[in-house]
Amino acid sequence: APVYLSFPHFHKADPKLLEAVEGLKPDPALHETYFKIQP
């Protein structure tokens, strides 16, 4: 089954998504995610 992921508040998403939903304020300091993978 397909899986769709997004950052909170559509951080790094197409700006059209932000225009379609009120109250979204993406902030990289708060909404960016990273994975640390160690061997």
XYZ file of N, CA and C in Angstrom, residues 8-28:
63
model
N 5.735 18.312 9.446
C 4.652 19.052 10.094
C 4.458 20.418 9.431
N 3.260 20.876 9.378
C 2.888 22.158 8.776
C 3.293 22.221 7.310
N 3.448 21.071 6.653
C 3.842 20.981 5.244
C 5.149 21.722 4.966
N 6.070 21.676 5.915
C 7.399 22.272 5.720
C 8.028 21.656 4.474
N 8.570 22.450 3.593
C 9.206 22.064 2.320
C 8.209 21.537 1.287
N 6.939 21.771 1.484
C 5.930 21.316 0.523
C 5.672 22.406 -0.516
N 4.913 22.051 -1.518
C 4.510 23.006 -2.542
C 3.735 24.142 -1.870
N 4.076 25.392 -2.159
C 3.377 26.527 -1.535
C 1.864 26.508 -1.747
N 1.392 25.865 -2.797
C -0.059 25.789 -3.023
C -0.758 25.053 -1.885
N -0.086 24.096 -1.273
C -0.677 23.395 -0.130
C -0.843 24.342 1.052
N 0.136 25.208 1.265
C 0.050 26.156 2.378
C -1.080 27.156 2.163
N -1.297 27.542 0.909
C -2.365 28.498 0.608
C -3.746 27.887 0.828
N -3.850 26.578 0.697
C -5.147 25.909 0.790
C -5.597 25.662 2.227
N -4.680 25.782 3.194
C -5.016 25.478 4.587
C -4.625 26.661 5.462
N -5.556 27.143 6.266
C -5.267 28.260 7.171
C -4.535 27.777 8.413
N -3.657 28.626 8.952
C -3.013 28.340 10.226
C -1.693 27.600 10.138
N -1.238 27.278 8.927
C 0.041 26.590 8.793
C 1.166 27.615 8.753
N 2.158 27.398 9.588
C 3.311 28.293 9.631
C 4.567 27.434 9.762
N 5.045 26.879 8.653
C 6.220 26.015 8.731
C 7.455 26.779 9.190
N 8.146 26.225 10.142
C 9.368 26.815 10.688
C 10.423 25.717 10.720
N 11.504 25.864 9.942
C 12.525 24.812 9.911
C 13.075 24.448 11.290
